[in-house]
Coordinates of C-alpha atoms in Angstrom, one line a residue:
M1 CA 102.1 93.9 107.2
K2 CA 102.8 95.8 110.5
E3 CA 101.3 94.7 113.7
F4 CA 98.5 96.9 115.1
T5 CA 99.7 99.4 117.6
Q6 CA 98.0 102.3 119.3
R7 CA 101.3 104.3 119.2
K8 CA 101.6 106.5 116.1
Y9 CA 104.6 108.3 114.8
Y10 CA 105.2 111.4 112.7
R11 CA 108.1 113.5 111.5
P12 CA 107.6 117.2 112.2
Y13 CA 109.2 120.0 110.1
V14 CA 112.7 120.8 111.3
S15 CA 113.7 124.4 110.6
P16 CA 117.3 125.1 109.7
F17 CA 117.1 128.2 111.9
D18 CA 115.8 126.5 115.0
P19 CA 118.3 127.1 117.9
C20 CA 117.3 123.9 119.7
P21 CA 118.3 120.4 118.7
P22 CA 115.5 118.9 116.6
I23 CA 113.3 116.0 117.6
R24 CA 113.1 114.2 114.3
V25 CA 110.4 111.6 115.2
K26 CA 107.6 112.3 117.6
S27 CA 105.0 109.8 118.9
Y28 CA 101.6 109.9 120.5
E29 CA 99.0 107.3 121.6
T30 CA 95.5 106.9 120.3
P31 CA 92.7 105.5 122.5
P32 CA 91.2 102.0 121.5
E33 CA 87.7 103.5 121.2
L34 CA 88.8 105.0 117.8
Y35 CA 89.1 101.6 116.3
L36 CA 86.1 99.9 117.9
G37 CA 83.2 101.9 116.6
Y38 CA 79.9 100.8 118.2
Q39 CA 80.4 98.4 121.0
P40 CA 79.5 94.9 119.7
Y41 CA 77.4 92.5 121.6
N42 CA 79.0 89.7 123.7
L43 CA 82.4 91.4 124.2
P44 CA 84.6 89.4 126.6
Q45 CA 84.7 90.9 130.1
Y46 CA 87.3 91.0 132.9
Q47 CA 86.5 89.5 136.3
P48 CA 85.4 92.3 138.7
Q49 CA 88.7 92.5 140.6
Q50 CA 90.7 92.6 137.3
A51 CA 88.3 95.2 135.9
L52 CA 89.0 97.5 138.8
Y53 CA 92.7 97.1 138.3
A54 CA 92.4 97.7 134.5
G55 CA 89.9 100.6 134.8
T56 CA 87.5 99.0 132.3
L57 CA 85.3 96.0 132.1
W58 CA 86.2 95.1 128.6
P59 CA 89.7 94.0 127.5
A60 CA 89.2 95.5 124.1
L61 CA 89.1 99.0 125.7
F62 CA 92.1 98.5 127.9
S63 CA 95.1 100.8 127.1
P64 CA 97.9 100.9 129.6
Y65 CA 99.7 104.1 130.2
N66 CA 103.4 103.4 129.8
G67 CA 104.6 107.0 130.1
R68 CA 107.1 108.4 127.6
Y69 CA 108.2 105.9 125.0
W70 CA 111.9 105.3 124.8
G71 CA 111.9 102.5 122.2
R72 CA 113.4 102.5 118.7
E73 CA 112.1 104.8 116.0
E74 CA 109.9 103.4 113.3
S75 CA 110.5 104.4 109.7

């Protein structure tokens, strides 16, 4: 079973008549709120200073922005 990740991949249609080199695998990130549903009671919380740095009070809702992903392709 694959490890959970917020980064998703898809393979777009590549036209044989496209003059540009094709991008065979594209990726995008999904926010953690999609997988949480209603906020459960007693979620762990960051300390105030760490919450300001992370931009959220709850670690379950933290999603760092890493910019463009240059890692390996998933199949």
